[in-house]
Structure formats: structure tokens, C-alpha cells
CSV table of C-alpha atoms in Angstrom, one decimal:
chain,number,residue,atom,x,y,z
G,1,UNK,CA,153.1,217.5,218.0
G,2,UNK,CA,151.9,218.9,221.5
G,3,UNK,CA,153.6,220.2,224.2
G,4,UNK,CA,151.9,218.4,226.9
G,5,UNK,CA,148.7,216.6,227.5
G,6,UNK,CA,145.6,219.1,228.9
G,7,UNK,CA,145.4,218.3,232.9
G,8,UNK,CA,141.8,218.4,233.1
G,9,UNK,CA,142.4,217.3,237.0
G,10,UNK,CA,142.4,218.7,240.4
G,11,UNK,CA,145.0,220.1,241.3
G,12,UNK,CA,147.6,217.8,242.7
G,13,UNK,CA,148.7,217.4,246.1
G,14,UNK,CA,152.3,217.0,246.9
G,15,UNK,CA,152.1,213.9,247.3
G,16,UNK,CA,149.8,213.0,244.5
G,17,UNK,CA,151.6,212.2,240.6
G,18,UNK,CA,148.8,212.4,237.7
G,19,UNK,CA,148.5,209.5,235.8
G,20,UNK,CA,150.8,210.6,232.8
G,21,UNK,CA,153.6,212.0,235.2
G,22,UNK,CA,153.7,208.8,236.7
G,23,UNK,CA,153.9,206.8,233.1
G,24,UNK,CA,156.7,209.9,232.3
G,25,UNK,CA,158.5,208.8,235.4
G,26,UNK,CA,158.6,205.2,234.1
G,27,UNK,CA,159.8,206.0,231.3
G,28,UNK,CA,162.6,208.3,232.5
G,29,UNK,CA,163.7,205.5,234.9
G,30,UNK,CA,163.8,203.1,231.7
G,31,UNK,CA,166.0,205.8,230.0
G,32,UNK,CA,168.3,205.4,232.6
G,33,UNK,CA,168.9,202.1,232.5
G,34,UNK,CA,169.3,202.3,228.4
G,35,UNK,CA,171.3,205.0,228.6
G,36,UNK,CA,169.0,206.9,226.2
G,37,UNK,CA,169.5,209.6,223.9
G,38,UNK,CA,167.6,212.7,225.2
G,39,UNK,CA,166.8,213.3,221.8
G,40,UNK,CA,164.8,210.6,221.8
G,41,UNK,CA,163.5,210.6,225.3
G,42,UNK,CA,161.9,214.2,224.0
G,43,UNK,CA,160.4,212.7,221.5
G,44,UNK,CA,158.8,209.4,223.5
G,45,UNK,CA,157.5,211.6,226.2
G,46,UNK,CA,154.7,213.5,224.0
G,47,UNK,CA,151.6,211.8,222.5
G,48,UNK,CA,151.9,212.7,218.6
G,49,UNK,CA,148.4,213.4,218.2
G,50,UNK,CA,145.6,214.5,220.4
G,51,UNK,CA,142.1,214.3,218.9
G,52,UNK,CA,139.1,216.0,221.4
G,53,UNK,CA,136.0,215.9,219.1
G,54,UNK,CA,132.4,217.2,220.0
G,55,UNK,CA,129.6,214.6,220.7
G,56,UNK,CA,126.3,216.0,219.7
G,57,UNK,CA,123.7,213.0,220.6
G,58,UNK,CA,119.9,213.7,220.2
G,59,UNK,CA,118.2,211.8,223.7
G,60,UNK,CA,114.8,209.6,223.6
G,61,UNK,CA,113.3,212.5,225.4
G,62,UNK,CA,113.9,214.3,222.6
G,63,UNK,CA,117.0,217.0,224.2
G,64,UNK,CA,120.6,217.1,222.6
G,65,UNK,CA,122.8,217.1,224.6
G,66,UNK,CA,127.0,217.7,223.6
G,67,UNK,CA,129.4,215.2,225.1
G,68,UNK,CA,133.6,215.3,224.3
G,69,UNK,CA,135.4,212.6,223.3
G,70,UNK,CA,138.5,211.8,223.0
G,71,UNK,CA,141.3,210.0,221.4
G,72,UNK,CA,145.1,210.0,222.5
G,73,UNK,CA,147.8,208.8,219.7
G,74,UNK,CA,151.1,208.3,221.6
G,75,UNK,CA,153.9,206.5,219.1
G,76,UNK,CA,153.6,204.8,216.1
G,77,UNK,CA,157.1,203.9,215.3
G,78,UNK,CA,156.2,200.5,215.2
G,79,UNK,CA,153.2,200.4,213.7
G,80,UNK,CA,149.5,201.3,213.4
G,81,UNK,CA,148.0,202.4,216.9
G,82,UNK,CA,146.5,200.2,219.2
G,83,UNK,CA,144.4,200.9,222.4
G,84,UNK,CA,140.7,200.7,223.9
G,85,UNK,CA,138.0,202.9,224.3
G,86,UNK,CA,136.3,203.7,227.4
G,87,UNK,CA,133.1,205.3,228.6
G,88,UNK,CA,133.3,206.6,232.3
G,89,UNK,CA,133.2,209.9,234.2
G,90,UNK,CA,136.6,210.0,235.0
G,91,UNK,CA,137.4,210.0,231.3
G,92,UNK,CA,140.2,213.0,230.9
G,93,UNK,CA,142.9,213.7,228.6
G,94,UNK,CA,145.6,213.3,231.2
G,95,UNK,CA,145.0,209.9,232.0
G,96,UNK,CA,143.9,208.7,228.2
G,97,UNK,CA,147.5,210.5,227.9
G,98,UNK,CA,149.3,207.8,230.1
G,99,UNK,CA,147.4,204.2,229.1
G,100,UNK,CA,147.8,205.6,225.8
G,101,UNK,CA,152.1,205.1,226.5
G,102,UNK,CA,151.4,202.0,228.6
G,103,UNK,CA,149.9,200.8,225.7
G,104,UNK,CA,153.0,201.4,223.2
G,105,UNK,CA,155.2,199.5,226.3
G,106,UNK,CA,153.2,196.9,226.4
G,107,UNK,CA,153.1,196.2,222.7
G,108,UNK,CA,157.1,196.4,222.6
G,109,UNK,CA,157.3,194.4,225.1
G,110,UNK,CA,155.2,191.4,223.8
G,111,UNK,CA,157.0,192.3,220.3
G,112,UNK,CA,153.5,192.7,218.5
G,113,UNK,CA,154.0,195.9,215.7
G,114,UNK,CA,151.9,198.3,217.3
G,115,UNK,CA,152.3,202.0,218.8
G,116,UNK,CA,150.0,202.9,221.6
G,117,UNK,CA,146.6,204.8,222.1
G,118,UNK,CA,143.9,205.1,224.2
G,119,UNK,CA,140.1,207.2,223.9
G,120,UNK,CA,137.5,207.7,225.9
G,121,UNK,CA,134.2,209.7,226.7
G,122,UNK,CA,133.7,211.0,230.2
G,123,UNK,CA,130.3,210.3,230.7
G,124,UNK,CA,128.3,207.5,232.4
G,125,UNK,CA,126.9,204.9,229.9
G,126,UNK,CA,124.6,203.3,232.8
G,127,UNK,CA,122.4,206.5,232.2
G,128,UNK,CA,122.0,206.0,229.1
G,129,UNK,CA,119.9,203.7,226.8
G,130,UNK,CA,121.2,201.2,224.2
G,131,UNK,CA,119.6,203.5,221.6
G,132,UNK,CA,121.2,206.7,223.1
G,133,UNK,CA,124.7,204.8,223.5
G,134,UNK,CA,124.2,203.6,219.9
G,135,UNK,CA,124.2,207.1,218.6
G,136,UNK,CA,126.8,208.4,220.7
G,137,UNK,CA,129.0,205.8,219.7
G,138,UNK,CA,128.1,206.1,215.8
G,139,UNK,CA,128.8,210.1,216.0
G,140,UNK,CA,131.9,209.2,217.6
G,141,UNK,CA,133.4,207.1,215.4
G,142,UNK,CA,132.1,209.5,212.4
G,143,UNK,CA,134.0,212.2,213.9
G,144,UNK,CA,136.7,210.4,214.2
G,145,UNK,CA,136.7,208.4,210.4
G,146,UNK,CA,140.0,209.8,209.3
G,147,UNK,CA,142.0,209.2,212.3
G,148,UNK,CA,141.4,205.2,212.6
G,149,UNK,CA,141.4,202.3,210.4
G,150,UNK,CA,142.9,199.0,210.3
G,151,UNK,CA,145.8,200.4,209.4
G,152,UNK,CA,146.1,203.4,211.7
G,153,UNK,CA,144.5,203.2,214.5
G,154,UNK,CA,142.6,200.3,216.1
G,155,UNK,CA,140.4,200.9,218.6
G,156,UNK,CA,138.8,198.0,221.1
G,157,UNK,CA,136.5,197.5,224.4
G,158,UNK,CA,138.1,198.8,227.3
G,159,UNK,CA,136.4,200.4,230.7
G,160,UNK,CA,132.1,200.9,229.4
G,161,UNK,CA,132.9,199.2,225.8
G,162,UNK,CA,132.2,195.9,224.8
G,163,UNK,CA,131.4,193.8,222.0
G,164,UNK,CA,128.7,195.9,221.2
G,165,UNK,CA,129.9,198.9,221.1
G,166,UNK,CA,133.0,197.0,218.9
G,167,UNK,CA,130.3,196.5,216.5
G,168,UNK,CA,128.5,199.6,216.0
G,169,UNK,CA,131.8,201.3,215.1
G,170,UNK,CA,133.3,198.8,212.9
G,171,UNK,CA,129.9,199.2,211.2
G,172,UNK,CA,130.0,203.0,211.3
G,173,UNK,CA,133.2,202.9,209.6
G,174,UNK,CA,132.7,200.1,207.3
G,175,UNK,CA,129.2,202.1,205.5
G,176,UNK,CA,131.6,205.0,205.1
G,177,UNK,CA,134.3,203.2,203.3
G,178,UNK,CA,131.3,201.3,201.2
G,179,UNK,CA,132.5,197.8,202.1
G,180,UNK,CA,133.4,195.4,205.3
G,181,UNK,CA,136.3,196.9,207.2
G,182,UNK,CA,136.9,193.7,209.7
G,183,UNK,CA,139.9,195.5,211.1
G,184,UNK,CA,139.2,198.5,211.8
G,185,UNK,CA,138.3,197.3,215.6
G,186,UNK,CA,138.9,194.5,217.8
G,187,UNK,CA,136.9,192.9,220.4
G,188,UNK,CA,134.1,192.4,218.2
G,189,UNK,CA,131.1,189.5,218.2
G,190,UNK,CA,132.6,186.6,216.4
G,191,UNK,CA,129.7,187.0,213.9
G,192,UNK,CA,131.3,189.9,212.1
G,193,UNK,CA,135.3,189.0,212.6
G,194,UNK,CA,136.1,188.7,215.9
G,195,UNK,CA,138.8,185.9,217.6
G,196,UNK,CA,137.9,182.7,219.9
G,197,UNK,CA,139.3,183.3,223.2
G,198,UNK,CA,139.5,187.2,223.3
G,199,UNK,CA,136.4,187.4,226.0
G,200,UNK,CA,139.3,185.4,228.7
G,201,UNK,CA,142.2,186.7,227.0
G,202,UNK,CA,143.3,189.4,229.5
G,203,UNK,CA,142.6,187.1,232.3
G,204,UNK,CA,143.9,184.2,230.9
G,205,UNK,CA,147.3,186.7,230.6
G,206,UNK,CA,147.2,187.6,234.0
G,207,UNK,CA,147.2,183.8,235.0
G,208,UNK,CA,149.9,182.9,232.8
G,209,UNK,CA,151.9,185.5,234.3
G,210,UNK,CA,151.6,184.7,238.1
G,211,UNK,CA,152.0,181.0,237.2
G,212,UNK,CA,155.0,182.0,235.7
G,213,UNK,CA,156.4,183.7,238.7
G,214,UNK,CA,155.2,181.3,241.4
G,215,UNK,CA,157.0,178.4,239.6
G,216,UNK,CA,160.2,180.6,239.5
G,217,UNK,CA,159.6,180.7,243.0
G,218,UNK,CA,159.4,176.4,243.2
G,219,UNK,CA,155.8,177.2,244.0
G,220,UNK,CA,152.4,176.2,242.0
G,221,UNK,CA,148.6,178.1,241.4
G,222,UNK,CA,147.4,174.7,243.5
G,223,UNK,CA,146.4,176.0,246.5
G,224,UNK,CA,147.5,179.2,246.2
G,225,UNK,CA,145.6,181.9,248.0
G,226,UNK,CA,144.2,184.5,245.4
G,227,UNK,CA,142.5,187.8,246.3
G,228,UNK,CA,141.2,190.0,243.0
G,229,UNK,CA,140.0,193.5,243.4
G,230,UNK,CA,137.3,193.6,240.7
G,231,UNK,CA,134.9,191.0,239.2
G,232,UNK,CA,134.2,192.5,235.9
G,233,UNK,CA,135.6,191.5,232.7
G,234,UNK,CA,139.1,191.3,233.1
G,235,UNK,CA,138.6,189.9,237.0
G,236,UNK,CA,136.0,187.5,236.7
G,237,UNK,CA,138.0,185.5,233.7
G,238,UNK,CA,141.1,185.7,236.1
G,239,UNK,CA,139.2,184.4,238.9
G,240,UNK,CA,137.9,181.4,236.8
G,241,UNK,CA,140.8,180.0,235.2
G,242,UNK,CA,142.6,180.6,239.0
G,243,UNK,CA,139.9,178.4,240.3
G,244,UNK,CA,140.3,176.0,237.2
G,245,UNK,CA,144.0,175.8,238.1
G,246,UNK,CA,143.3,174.9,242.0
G,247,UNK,CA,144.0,177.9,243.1
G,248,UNK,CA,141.9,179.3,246.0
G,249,UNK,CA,140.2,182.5,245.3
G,250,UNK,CA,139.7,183.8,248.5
G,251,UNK,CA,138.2,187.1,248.4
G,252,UNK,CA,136.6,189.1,244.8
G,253,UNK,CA,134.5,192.9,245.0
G,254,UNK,CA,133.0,194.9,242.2
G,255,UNK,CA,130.9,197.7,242.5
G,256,UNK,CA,128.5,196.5,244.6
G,257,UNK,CA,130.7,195.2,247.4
G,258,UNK,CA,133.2,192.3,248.2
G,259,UNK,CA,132.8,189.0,249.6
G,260,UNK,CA,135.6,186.8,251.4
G,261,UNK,CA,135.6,183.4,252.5
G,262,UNK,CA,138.4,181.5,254.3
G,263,UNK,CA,138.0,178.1,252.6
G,264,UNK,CA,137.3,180.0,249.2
G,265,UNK,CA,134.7,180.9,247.3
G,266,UNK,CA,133.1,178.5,244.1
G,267,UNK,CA,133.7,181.0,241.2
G,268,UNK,CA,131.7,178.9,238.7
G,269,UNK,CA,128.4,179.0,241.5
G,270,UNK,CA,129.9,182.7,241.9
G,271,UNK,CA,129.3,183.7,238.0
G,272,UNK,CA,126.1,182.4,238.1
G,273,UNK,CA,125.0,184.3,241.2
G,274,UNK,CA,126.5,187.7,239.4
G,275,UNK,CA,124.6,187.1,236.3
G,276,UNK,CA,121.0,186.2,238.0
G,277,UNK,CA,121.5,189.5,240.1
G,278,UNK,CA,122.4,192.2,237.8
G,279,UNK,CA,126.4,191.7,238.7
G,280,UNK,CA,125.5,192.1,242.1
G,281,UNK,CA,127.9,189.5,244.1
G,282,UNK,CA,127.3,190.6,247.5
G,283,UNK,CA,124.7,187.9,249.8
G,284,UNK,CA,126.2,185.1,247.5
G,285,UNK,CA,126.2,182.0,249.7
G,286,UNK,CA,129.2,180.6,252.0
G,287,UNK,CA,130.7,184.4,252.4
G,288,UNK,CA,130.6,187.5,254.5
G,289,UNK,CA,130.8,190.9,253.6
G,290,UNK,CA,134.2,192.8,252.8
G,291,UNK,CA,134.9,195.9,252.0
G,292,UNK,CA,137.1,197.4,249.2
G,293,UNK,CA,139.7,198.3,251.6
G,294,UNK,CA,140.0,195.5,253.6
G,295,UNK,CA,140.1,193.4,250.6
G,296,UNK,CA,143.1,194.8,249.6
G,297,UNK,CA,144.9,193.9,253.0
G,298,UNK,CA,143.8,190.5,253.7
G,299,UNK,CA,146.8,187.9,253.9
G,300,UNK,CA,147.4,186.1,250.3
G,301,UNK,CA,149.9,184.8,247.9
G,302,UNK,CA,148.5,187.5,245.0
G,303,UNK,CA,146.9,190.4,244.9
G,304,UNK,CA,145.5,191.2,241.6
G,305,UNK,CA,143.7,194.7,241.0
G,306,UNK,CA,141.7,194.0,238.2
G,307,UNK,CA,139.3,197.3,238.8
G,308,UNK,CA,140.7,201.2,238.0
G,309,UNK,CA,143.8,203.4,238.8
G,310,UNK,CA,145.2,204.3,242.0
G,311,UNK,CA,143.5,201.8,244.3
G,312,UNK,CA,147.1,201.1,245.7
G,313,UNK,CA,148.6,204.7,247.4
G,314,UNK,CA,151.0,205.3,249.9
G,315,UNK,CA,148.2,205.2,252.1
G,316,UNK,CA,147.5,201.6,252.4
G,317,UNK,CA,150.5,200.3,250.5
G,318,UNK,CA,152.2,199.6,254.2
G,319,UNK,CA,149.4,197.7,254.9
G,320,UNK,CA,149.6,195.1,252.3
G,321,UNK,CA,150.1,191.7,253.3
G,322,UNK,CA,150.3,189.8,250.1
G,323,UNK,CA,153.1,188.4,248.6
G,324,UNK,CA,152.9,189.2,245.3
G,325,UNK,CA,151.0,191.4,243.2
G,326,UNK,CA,149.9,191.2,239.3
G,327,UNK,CA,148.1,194.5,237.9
G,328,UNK,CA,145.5,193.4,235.9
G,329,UNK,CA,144.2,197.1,236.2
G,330,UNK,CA,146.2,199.8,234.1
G,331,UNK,CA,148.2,201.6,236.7
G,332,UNK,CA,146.5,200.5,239.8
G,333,UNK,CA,149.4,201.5,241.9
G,334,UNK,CA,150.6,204.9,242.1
G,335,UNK,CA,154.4,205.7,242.1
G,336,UNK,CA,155.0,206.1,245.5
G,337,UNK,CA,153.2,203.3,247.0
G,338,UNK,CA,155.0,201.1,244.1
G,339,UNK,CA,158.3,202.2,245.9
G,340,UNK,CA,157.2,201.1,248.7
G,341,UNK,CA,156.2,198.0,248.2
G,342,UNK,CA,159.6,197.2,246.5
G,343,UNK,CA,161.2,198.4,249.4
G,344,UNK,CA,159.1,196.0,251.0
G,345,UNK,CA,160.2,193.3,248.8
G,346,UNK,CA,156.7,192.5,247.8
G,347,UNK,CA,157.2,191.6,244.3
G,348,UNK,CA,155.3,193.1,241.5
G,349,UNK,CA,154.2,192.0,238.0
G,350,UNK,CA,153.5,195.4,235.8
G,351,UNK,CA,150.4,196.1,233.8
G,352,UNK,CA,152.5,196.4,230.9
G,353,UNK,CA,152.8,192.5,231.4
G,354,UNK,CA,150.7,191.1,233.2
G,355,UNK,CA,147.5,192.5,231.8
G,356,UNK,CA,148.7,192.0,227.9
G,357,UNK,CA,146.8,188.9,227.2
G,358,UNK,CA,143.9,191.2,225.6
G,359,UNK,CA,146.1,193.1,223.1
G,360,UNK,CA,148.3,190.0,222.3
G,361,UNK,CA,144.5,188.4,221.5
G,362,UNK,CA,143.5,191.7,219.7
G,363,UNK,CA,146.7,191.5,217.5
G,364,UNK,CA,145.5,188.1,216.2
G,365,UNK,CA,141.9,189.3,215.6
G,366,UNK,CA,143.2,191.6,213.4
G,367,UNK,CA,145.6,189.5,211.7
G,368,UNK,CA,142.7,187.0,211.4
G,369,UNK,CA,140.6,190.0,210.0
G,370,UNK,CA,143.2,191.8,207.6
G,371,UNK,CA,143.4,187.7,206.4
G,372,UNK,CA,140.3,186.5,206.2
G,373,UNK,CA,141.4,183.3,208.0
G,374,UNK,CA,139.7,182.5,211.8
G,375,UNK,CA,141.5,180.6,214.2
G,376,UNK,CA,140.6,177.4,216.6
G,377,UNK,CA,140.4,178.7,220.3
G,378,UNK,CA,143.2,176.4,221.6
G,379,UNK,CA,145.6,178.1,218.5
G,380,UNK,CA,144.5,181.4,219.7
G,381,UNK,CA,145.2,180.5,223.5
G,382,UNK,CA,148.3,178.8,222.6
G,383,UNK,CA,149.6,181.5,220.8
G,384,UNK,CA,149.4,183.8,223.1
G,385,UNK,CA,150.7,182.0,226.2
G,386,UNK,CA,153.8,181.3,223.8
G,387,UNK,CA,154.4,185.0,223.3
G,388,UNK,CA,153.3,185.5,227.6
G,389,UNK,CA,155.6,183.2,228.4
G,390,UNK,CA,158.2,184.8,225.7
G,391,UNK,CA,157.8,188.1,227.5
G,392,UNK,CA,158.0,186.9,231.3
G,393,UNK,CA,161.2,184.9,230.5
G,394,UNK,CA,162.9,188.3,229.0
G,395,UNK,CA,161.6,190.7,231.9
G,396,UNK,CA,162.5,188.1,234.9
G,397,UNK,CA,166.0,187.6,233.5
G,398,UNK,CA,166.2,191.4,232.9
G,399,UNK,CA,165.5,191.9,236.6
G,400,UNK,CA,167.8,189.4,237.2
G,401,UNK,CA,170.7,190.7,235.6
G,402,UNK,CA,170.6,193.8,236.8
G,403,UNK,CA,169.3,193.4,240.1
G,404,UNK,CA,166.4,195.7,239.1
G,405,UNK,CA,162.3,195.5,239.7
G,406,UNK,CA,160.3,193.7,237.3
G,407,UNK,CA,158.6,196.8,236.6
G,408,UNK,CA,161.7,198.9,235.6
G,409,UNK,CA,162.8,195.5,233.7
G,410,UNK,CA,159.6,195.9,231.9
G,411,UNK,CA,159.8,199.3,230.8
G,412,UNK,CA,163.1,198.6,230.3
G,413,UNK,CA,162.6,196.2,227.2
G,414,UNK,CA,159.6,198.1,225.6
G,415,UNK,CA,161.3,201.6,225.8
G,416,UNK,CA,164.6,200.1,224.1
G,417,UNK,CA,162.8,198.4,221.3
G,418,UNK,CA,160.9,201.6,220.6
G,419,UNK,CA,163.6,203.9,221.2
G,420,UNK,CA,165.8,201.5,218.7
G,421,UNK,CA,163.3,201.8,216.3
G,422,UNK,CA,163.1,205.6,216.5
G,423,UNK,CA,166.9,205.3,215.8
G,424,UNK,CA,166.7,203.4,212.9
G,425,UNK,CA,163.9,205.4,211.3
G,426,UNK,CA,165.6,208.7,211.8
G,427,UNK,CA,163.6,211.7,212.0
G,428,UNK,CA,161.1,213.3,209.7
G,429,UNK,CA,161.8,215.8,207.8
């Protein structure tokens, strides 16, 4: 057990909450409502296990050079770990710290039997090669052997990662057990274990969820006006099943700029364009120019961050003009601007649910792996919009009842099933 997370950030201005405060605050607002022990709340608040393991990684030019990597372990009351793996500068303890206790939220809330993690490497993979990445990745994972497994902790692709990267570790781990470990990761190519549908199953989460609110609402995704902040994985899947459902996606950036167009931009033609130039959407036909903070302004029925953290502050949150707004990011608005926004009455769909498609999809990977029996993609996708829908009914009538945000609804439900469980298991010794 630790005492707190290291803060490996600058120091915080008084209006600025780090990451894991932010979760903490959550969490203590959740407690609230539940009327929780503060025993247990003690007890929630810490990550059980920190892991910070020395990357030693020979280049092509022949230099080593020593990266640090990382791996968070928040709460496994209810089951092995669970959480991605990401490779990006900004990588620090503090933050793996808080996604690692979205990610045990979010797995109570959809009722899958898993605790949370999260790890990372702060460094930039575009520098790299594929042979250079392959051996950071493989050390990695070898320093990291005893602490995961399909039946501790599950790593998958999160910010960096993909498939790839998916593969080299379940391969890393599977040599040193001396046979095929097909659980040990999720997100991997379908040829060695991995699920139909998990490449759109975040996105396709995100869409489930805002259909879900817009028809309590007596409203419908035809013709709705969308706006998405990011165009990578998690964006570019929500952005296509939008524009498969009639919506109208009106505006999309990454990180080479943002387009917008008024009558709406052809995603399909859009995806096309992105993967002829390297990603690069901006100069795609029948749009103009937009930046990342105008984006995030413009006049819409949903907003959906779908890029990093804090993009949403107190700075700009006074500013927004949509109507709703459905984190497909992981904490993309901090805690201030997230009160006021529901001051605002600008309703807000949580990361916790919103964005869970890709663990729900990851849960039945691994069931399909530990099993050895694959799935059809429309079992998969049906599957999973039956537990989506499940968890939206159970947050919105939450709210409902007691005239609270969706958010604290959210927390609300995961905290209590973990905190019950904690109960029921007692305390070791």
C-alpha cells in the first residue's frame, strides 16, 4: 500500500486540480451520496500497487538509452486488473494514478468483474522505429512478467498502443510461460485471439450513449449536429457510425488541425483522405480550416472530446455552446469547468460511461480467449450495446431520483458496488 501517488507535475495553480485529485474528488462526492464508511473511503482512495520499472532499450544507432515505465494497480476487489497502456510524453504517475480509478468505476459500473489499472511510458513513440518500439515494449513487459497475466492484470492499447504493440507483449509473455497465453492482453490482431468489433468498440459506446440520451430527450441522431474533438481511434469510429446513423458531423480535428463545414462533412470520403495523407485531415475538400479552440465552441447538439485530458477548463467552459457533451476522452474536463457546465445545465455524459464500449469489448476478448471460443461481430456488438444500454438506464434513473448529475450518478453506482464488495470481503489480515 502507498500513501499517495508521486506528482511528477508542475506545480499546481490555484486553480488547477491534478488529474488524481480530481478523480479523488469524484470519488469523495460519490461517498456522499452512499453514505460511505470512511474506512472504506481510505481504502478506495490509494492505488494498491505502484510498479515504476527501468527501460533499458539498445537504439539502431547503436546508443542505449533508459526510459521508465510505469504501471498503476488501483483496486482489485472485483477482480483481475484491467486498463491500457500508453506511450506519450506526458506519461506520469499522477495521472496513470487517476485513469487507473476511472478504470475500476467504469468496470463497476458496466458490472464486468474487473478492478482498474492503467501504465504508460513517457516518451514519444513517433521517434522511434518499429524495431526500437519493439524492444522497448518487449523489456517492458519482461520487467513487468510477474505483475500481469490473464488473471491479474490485463493490459490493452490505449494512447501510442495498438494492436501491435498488443501482440509483442502477449508474445513476450506467452515464451516466458512456455505456451500461448491469449489473455494476458486485449486489443490484439484477430490472428492470435483478438474479438470482432473491438477496433469500433469505444466509438460504437460513445454512440450508444448519446443515442440513448437524445431519445430520453424525444430527440433522434438524424440530423443531429455532431462536433468531435479528435479523429484518431476512438474519434474517427464515433464519427462513422454518427454519420451512419444520419447524424451530421459538423466539425472533427487531430493533430494536424480541424476542419468544419456547415452542411457537414462525408466521414467515409473523410477516412480515406486521413489515410492517403499520413492522418493529416486538414485541405480535405468541402471544408475550411478550424482551430482546436474554436472547435470546441461552435453551436451543436454534442460535443464529444475524443482527444486527451483537460481540453475543457474553466477557461473556455463559459464559452460552450453545445448542448450536450459525451467524454469519449478520459477526463477531458477538469473539475471546475465540469461545475460549470452543470450550472449551465449543459448536460454531461461521464467517461466512466460513455467511453466504456472498449473495455466492455475487451472483457469479451478475454472471455473468448480464457475459452477458446470467438464470437460473430454482431454477437459482440450486441452484447455490448445490451450491457451500454444496461448501464445508461441505471445512471439516468439515478440522476433522476435524486435530482443529481449524470456524472455523480455514475460514480455513484460504480463506487457502491466496489465499496459493497470491499464490505463483504472484509479486510486482510
Amino acid at each position: 500500500m502507498v500513501s499517495s501517488p508521486v506528482r511528477i507535475n508542475p506545480a499546481p495553480t490555484p486553480a488547477y486540480i491534478c488529474p488524481y485529485d480530481r478523480t479523488c474528488s469524484y470519488l469523495g462526492q460519490a461517498a456522499v451520496e452512499l453514505d460511505l464508511d470512511d474506512n472504506v473511503l481510505v481504502v478506495l482512495q490509494q492505488p494498491r500497487k505502484v510498479v515504476t520499472v527501468s527501460i533499458p532499450v539498445k537504439l539502431d544507432n547503436g546508443k542505449v538509452e533508459v526510459l521508465a515505465g510505469h504501471r498503476v494497480q488501483h483496486c482489485d476487489v472485483l477482480g483481475p486488473y484491467k486498463g491500457g497502456l500508453r506511450y506519450h510524453p506526458s506519461v506520469n504517475l499522477g495521472e496513470l494514478s487517476a485513469l487507473a480509478m476511472l478504470m475500476t468505476w467504469k468496470c463497476a459500473l458496466l458490472g464486468i468483474p474487473y478492478g482498474g489499472a492503467k501504465g504508460g511510458i513517457g516518451f514519444d513513440p513517433h521517434q522511434y522505429s518499429i524495431n526500437e518500439l519493439e524492444r522497448i515494449t518487449r523489456r517492458y513487459a519482461s520487467e513487468l512478467i510477474k505483475d500481469i497475466g490473464p488473471e491479474t492484470d490485463i493490459p490493452a492499447p490505449d494512447v501510442g498502443t495498438s494492436a501491435r504493440e498488443m501482440a509483442w507483449i502477449m508474445d513476450t509473455y506467452s515464451m516466458n510461460m512456455g505456451r500461448a497465453v491469449l489473455g494476458v492482453v486485449t486489443g490484439k490482431p484477430l490472428s492470435i485471439g483478438g474479438s470482432k468489433g473491438r477496433e469500433m468498440a469505444t466509438g460504437r459506446g460513445v454512440m450508444i450513449t448519446v443515442r440513448e440520451a437524445l431519445a430520453e430527450q424525444g430527440k433522434s441522431l438524424e440530423g443531429a449536429a455532431i462536433v468531435i474533438q479528435g479523429f484518431g481511434k476512438v474519434g474517427a469510429a464515433a464519427a462513422q457510425l454518427f454519420y451512419e446513423a444520419g447524424a451530421t458531423v459538423l466539425s472533427v480535428s487531430n493533430v494536424h488541425g480541424g476542419i468544419y463545414s456547415e452542411n457537414g462533412l462525408d466521414i467515409p470520403a473523410l477516412q480515406a483522405y486521413a489515410t492517403q495523407n499520413n492522418h493529416d485531415i486538414t485541405g480535405f475538400p468541402d471544408s475550411e480550416p478550424i482551430s482546436n479552440a474554436e472547435l470546441l465552441t461552435l453551436a451543436c447538439d454534442v460535443l464529444i472530446p475524443a482527444a486527451m485530458e483537460d481540453q475543457i477548463t474553466e477557461e473556455n467552459a463559459d464559452q460552450i455552446k453545445a448542448k450536450m457533451i459525451a467524454e469519449a476522452a478520459n477526463a477531458p474536463i477538469t473539475l471546475l469547468a465540469d461545475q460549470m457546465l452543470e450550472a449551465r445545465g449543459i448536460m454531461v455524459l461521464p467517461d466512466i460511461l460513455a467511453n466504456a464500449g472498449g473495455v466492455v469489448v475487451s472483457y469479451w476478448e478475454w472471455v473468448q480467449g480464457q475459452s477458446f471460443v470467438f464470437w460473430d461481430e454482431e454477437r459482440v456488438n450486441q452484447e455490448m450495446e445490451h450491457l451500454m444500454v444496461q448501464a445508461y438506464t441505471r445512471v439516468s434513473e439515478l440522476a433522476k431520483q435524486r435530482g443529481v448529475s449524470m456524472r455523480l450518478a455514475a460514480y455513484t453506482l460504480g463506487v457502491g458496488r466496489v465499496a459493497q464488495a470491499l464490505k463483504d470481503r472484509g479486510l486482510y489480515p
